[in-house]
PDB file of N, CA and C in Angstrom:
ATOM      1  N   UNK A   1       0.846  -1.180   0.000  1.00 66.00           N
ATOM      2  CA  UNK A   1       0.000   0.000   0.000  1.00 66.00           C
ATOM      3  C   UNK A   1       0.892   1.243   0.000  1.00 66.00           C
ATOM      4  N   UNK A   2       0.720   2.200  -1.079  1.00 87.00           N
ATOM      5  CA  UNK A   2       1.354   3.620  -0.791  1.00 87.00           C
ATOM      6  C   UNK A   2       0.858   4.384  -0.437  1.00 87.00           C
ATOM      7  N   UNK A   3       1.247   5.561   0.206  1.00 93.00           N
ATOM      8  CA  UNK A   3       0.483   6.923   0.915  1.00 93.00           C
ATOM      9  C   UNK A   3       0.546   7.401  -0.381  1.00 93.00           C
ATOM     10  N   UNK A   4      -0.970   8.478  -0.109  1.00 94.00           N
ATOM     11  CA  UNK A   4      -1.119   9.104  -0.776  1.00 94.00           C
ATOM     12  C   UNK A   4      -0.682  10.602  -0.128  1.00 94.00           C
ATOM     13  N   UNK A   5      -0.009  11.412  -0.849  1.00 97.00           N
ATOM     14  CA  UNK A   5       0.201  12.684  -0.579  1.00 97.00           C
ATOM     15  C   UNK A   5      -0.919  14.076  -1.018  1.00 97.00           C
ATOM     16  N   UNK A   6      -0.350  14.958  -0.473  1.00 98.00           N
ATOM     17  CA  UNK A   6      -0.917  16.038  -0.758  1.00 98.00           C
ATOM     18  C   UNK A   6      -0.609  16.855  -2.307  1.00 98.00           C
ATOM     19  N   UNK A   7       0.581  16.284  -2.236  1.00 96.00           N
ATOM     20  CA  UNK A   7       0.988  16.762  -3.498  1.00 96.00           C
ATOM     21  C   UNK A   7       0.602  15.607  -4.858  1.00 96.00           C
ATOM     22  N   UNK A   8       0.079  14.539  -4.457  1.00 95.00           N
ATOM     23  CA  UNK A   8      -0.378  13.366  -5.389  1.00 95.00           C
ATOM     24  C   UNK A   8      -1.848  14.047  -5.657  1.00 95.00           C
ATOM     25  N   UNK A   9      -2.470  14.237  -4.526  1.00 97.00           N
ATOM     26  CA  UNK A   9      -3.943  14.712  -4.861  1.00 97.00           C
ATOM     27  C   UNK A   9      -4.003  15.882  -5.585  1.00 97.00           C
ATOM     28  N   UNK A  10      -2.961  16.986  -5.201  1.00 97.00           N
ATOM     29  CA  UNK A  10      -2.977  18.374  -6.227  1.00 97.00           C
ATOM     30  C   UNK A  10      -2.364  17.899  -7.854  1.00 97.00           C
ATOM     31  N   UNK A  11      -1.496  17.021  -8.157  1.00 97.00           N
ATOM     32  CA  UNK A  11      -1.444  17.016  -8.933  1.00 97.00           C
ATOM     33  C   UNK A  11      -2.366  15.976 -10.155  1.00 97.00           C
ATOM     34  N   UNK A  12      -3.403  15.103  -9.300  1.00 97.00           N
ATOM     35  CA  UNK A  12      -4.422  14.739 -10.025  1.00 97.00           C
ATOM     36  C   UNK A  12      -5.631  15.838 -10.399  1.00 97.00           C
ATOM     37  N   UNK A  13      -5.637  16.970  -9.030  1.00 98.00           N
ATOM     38  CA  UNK A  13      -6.646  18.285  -9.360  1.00 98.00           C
ATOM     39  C   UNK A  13      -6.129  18.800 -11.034  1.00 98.00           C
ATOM     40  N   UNK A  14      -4.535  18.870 -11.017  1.00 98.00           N
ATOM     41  CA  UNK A  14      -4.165  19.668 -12.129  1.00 98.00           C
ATOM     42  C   UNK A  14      -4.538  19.166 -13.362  1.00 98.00           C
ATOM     43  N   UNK A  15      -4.264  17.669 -13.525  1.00 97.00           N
ATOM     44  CA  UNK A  15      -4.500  16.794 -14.744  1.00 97.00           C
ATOM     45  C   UNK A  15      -5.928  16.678 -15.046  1.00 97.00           C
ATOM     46  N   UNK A  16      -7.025  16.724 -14.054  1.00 98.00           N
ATOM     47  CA  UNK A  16      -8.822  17.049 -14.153  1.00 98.00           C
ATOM     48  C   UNK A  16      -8.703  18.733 -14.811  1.00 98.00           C
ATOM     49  N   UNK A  17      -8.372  19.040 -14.255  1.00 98.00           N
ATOM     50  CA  UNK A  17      -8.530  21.092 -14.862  1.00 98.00           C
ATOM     51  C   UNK A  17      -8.053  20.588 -15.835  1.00 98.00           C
ATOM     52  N   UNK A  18      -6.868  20.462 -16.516  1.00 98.00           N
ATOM     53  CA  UNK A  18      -6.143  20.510 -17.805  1.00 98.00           C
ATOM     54  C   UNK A  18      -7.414  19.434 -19.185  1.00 98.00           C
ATOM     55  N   UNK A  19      -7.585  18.132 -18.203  1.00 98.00           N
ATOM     56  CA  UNK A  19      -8.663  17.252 -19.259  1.00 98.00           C
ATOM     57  C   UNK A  19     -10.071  18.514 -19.453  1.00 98.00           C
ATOM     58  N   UNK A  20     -10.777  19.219 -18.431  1.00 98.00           N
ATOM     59  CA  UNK A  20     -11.667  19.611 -18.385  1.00 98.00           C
ATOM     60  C   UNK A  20     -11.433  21.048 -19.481  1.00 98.00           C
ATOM     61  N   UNK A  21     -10.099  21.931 -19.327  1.00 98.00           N
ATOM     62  CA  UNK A  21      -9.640  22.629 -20.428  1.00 98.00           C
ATOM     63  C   UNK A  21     -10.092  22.016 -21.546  1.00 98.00           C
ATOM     64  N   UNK A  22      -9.432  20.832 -22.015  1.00 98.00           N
ATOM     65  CA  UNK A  22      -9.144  20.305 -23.577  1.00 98.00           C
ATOM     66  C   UNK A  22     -10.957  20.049 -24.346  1.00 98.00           C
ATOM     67  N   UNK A  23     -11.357  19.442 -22.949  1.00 98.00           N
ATOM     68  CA  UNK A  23     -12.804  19.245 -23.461  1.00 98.00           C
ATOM     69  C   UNK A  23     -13.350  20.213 -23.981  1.00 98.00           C
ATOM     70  N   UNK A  24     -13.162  20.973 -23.214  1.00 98.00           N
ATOM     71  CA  UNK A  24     -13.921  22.971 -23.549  1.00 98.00           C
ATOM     72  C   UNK A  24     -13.970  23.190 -24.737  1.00 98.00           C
ATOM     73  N   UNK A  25     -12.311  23.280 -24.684  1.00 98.00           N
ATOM     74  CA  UNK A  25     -12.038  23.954 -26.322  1.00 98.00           C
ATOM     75  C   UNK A  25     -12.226  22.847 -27.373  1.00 98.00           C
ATOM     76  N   UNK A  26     -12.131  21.506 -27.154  1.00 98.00           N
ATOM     77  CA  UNK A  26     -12.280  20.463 -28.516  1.00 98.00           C
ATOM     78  C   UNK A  26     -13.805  20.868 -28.697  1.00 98.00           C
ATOM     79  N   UNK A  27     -15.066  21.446 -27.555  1.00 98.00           N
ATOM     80  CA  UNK A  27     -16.136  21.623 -27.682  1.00 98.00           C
ATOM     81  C   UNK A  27     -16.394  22.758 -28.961  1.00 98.00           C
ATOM     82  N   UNK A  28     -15.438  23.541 -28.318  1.00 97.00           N
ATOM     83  CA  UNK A  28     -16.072  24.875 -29.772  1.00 97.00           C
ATOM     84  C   UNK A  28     -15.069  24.799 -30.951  1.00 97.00           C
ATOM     85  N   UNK A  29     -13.689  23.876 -31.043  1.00 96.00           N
ATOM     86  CA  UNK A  29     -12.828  24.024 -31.865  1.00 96.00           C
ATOM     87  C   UNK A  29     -13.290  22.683 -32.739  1.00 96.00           C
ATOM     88  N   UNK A  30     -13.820  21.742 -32.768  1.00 96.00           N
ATOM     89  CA  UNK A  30     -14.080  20.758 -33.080  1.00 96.00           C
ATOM     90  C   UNK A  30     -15.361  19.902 -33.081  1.00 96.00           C
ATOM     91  N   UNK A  31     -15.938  20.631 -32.249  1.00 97.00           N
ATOM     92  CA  UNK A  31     -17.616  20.154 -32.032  1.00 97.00           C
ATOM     93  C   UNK A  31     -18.630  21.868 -32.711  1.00 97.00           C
ATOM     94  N   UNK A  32     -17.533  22.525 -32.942  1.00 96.00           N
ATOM     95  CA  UNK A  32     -18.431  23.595 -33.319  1.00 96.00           C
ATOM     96  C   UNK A  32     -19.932  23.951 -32.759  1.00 96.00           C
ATOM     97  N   UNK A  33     -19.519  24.202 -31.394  1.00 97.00           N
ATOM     98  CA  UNK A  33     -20.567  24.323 -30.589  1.00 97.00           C
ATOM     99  C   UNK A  33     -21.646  25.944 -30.965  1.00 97.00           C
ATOM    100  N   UNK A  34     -22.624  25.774 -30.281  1.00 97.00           N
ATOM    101  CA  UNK A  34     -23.070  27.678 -30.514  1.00 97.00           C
ATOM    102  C   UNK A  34     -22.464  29.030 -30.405  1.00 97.00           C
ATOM    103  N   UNK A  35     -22.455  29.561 -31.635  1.00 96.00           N
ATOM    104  CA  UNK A  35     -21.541  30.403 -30.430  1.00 96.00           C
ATOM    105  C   UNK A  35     -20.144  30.144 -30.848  1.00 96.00           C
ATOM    106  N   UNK A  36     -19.568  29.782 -31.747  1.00 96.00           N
ATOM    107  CA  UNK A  36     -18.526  29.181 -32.210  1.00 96.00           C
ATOM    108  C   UNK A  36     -18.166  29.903 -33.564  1.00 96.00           C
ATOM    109  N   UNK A  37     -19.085  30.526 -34.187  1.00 95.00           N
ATOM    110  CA  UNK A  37     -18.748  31.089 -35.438  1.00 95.00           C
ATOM    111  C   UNK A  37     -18.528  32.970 -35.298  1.00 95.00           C
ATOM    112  N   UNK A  38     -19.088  33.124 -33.548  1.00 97.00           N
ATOM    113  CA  UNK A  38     -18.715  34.510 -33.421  1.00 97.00           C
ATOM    114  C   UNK A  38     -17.446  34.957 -32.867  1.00 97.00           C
ATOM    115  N   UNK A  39     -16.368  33.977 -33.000  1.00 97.00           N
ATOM    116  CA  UNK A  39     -15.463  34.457 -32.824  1.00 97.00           C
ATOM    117  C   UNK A  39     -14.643  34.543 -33.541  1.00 97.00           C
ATOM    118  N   UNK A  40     -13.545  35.358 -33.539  1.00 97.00           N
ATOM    119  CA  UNK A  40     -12.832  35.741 -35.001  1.00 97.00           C
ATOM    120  C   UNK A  40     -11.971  34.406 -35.688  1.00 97.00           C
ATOM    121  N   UNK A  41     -11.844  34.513 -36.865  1.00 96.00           N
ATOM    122  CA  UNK A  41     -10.775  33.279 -37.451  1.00 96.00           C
ATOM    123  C   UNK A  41      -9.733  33.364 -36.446  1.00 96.00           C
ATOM    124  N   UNK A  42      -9.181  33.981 -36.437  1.00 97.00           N
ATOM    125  CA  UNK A  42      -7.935  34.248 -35.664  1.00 97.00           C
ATOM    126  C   UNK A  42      -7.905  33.983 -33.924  1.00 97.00           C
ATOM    127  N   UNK A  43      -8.972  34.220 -33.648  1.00 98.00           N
ATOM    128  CA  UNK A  43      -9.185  33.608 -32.153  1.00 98.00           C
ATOM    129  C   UNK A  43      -9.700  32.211 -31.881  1.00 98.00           C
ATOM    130  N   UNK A  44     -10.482  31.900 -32.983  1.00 96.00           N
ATOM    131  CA  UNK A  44     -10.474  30.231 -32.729  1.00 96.00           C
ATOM    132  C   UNK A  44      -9.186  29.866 -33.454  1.00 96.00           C
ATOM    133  N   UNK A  45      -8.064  30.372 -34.253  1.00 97.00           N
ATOM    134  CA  UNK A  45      -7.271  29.555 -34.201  1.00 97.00           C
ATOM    135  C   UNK A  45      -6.328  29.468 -33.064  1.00 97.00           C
ATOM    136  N   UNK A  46      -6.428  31.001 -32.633  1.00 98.00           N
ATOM    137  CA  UNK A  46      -5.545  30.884 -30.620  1.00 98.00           C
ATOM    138  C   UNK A  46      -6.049  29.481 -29.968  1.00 98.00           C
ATOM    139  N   UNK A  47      -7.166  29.244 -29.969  1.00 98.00           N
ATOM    140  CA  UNK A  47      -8.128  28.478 -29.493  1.00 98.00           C
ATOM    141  C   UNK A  47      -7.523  27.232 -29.857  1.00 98.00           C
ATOM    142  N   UNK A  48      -7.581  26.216 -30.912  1.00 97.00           N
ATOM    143  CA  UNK A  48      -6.891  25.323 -31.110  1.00 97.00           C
ATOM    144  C   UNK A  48      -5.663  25.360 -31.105  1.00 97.00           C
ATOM    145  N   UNK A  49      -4.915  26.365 -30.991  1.00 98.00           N
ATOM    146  CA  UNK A  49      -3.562  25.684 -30.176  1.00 98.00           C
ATOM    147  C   UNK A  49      -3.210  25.346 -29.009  1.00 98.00           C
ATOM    148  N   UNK A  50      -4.160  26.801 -28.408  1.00 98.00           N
ATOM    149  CA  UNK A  50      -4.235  26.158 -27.200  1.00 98.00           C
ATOM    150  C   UNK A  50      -4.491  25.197 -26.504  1.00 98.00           C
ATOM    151  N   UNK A  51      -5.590  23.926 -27.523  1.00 98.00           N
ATOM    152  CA  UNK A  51      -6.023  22.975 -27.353  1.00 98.00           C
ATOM    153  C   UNK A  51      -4.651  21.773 -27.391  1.00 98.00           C
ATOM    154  N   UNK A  52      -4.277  22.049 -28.548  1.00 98.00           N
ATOM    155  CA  UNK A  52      -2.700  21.430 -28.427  1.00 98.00           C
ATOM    156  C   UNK A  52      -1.636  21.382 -27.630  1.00 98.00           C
ATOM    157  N   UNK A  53      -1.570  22.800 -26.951  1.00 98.00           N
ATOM    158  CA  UNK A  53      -0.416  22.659 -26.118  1.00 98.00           C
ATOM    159  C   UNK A  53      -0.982  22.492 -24.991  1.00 98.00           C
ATOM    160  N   UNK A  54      -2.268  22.609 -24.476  1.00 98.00           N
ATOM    161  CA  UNK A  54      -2.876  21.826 -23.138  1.00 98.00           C
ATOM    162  C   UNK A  54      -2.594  20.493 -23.274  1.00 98.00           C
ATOM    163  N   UNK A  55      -2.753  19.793 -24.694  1.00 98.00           N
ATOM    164  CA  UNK A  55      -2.522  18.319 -24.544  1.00 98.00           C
ATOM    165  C   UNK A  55      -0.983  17.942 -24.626  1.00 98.00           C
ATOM    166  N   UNK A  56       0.155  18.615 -25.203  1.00 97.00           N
ATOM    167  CA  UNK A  56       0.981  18.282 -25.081  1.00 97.00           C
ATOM    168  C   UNK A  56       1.321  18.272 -23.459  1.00 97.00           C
ATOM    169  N   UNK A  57       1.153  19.226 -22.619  1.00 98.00           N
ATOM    170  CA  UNK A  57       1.177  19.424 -20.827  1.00 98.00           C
ATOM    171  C   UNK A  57       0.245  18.102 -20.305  1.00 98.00           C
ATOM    172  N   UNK A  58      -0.426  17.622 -21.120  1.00 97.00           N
ATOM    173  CA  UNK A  58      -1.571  16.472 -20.231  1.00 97.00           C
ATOM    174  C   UNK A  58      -0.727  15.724 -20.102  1.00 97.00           C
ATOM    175  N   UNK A  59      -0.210  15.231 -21.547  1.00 97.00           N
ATOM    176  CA  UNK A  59       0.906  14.327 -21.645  1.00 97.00           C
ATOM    177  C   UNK A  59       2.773  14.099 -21.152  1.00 97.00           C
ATOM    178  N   UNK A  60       2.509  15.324 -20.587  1.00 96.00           N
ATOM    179  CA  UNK A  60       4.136  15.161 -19.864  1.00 96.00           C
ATOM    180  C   UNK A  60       3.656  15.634 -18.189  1.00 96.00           C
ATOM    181  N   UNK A  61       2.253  15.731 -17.801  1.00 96.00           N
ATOM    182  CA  UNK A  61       2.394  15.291 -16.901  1.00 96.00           C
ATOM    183  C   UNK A  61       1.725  13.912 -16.534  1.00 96.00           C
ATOM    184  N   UNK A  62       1.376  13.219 -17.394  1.00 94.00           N
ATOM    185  CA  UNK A  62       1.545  11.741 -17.724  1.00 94.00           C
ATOM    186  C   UNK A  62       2.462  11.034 -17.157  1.00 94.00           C
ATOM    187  N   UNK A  63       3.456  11.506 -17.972  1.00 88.00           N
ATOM    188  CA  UNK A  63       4.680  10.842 -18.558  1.00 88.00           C
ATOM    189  C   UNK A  63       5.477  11.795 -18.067  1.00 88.00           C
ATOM    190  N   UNK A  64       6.239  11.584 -16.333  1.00 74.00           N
ATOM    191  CA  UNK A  64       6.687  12.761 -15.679  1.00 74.00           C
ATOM    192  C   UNK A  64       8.239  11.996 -15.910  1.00 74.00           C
TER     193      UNK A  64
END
């Protein structure tokens, strides 16, 4: 059996925020949700990168 730490539980909080991020934005960047066409070309493309480099961070804190 291992202890669980404080710092084990904050860093599962971080990896839920970060999944709950990616969902967001795959919602309006990829699900083209409502509300999705009023924002500028240029800000949904901020938008999907940001979607990218949240997942590249999901994945290295994965893979620590």
């Amino acid at each position: 059996m291992s202890v669980r730490t404080t710092a084990d539980e904050q860093l599962d909080s971080v990896k839920g925020h970060v999944k709950s991020a990616i969902d967001a934005l795959n919602e309006i960047v990829v699900g083209e949700c409502w509300g999705h066409d009023d924002l500028t070309p240029e800000y949904r493309l901020t938008l999907r990168q940001t979607m990218f480099d949240l997942m590249g961070t999901r994945d290295k804190l994965e893979n620590p």
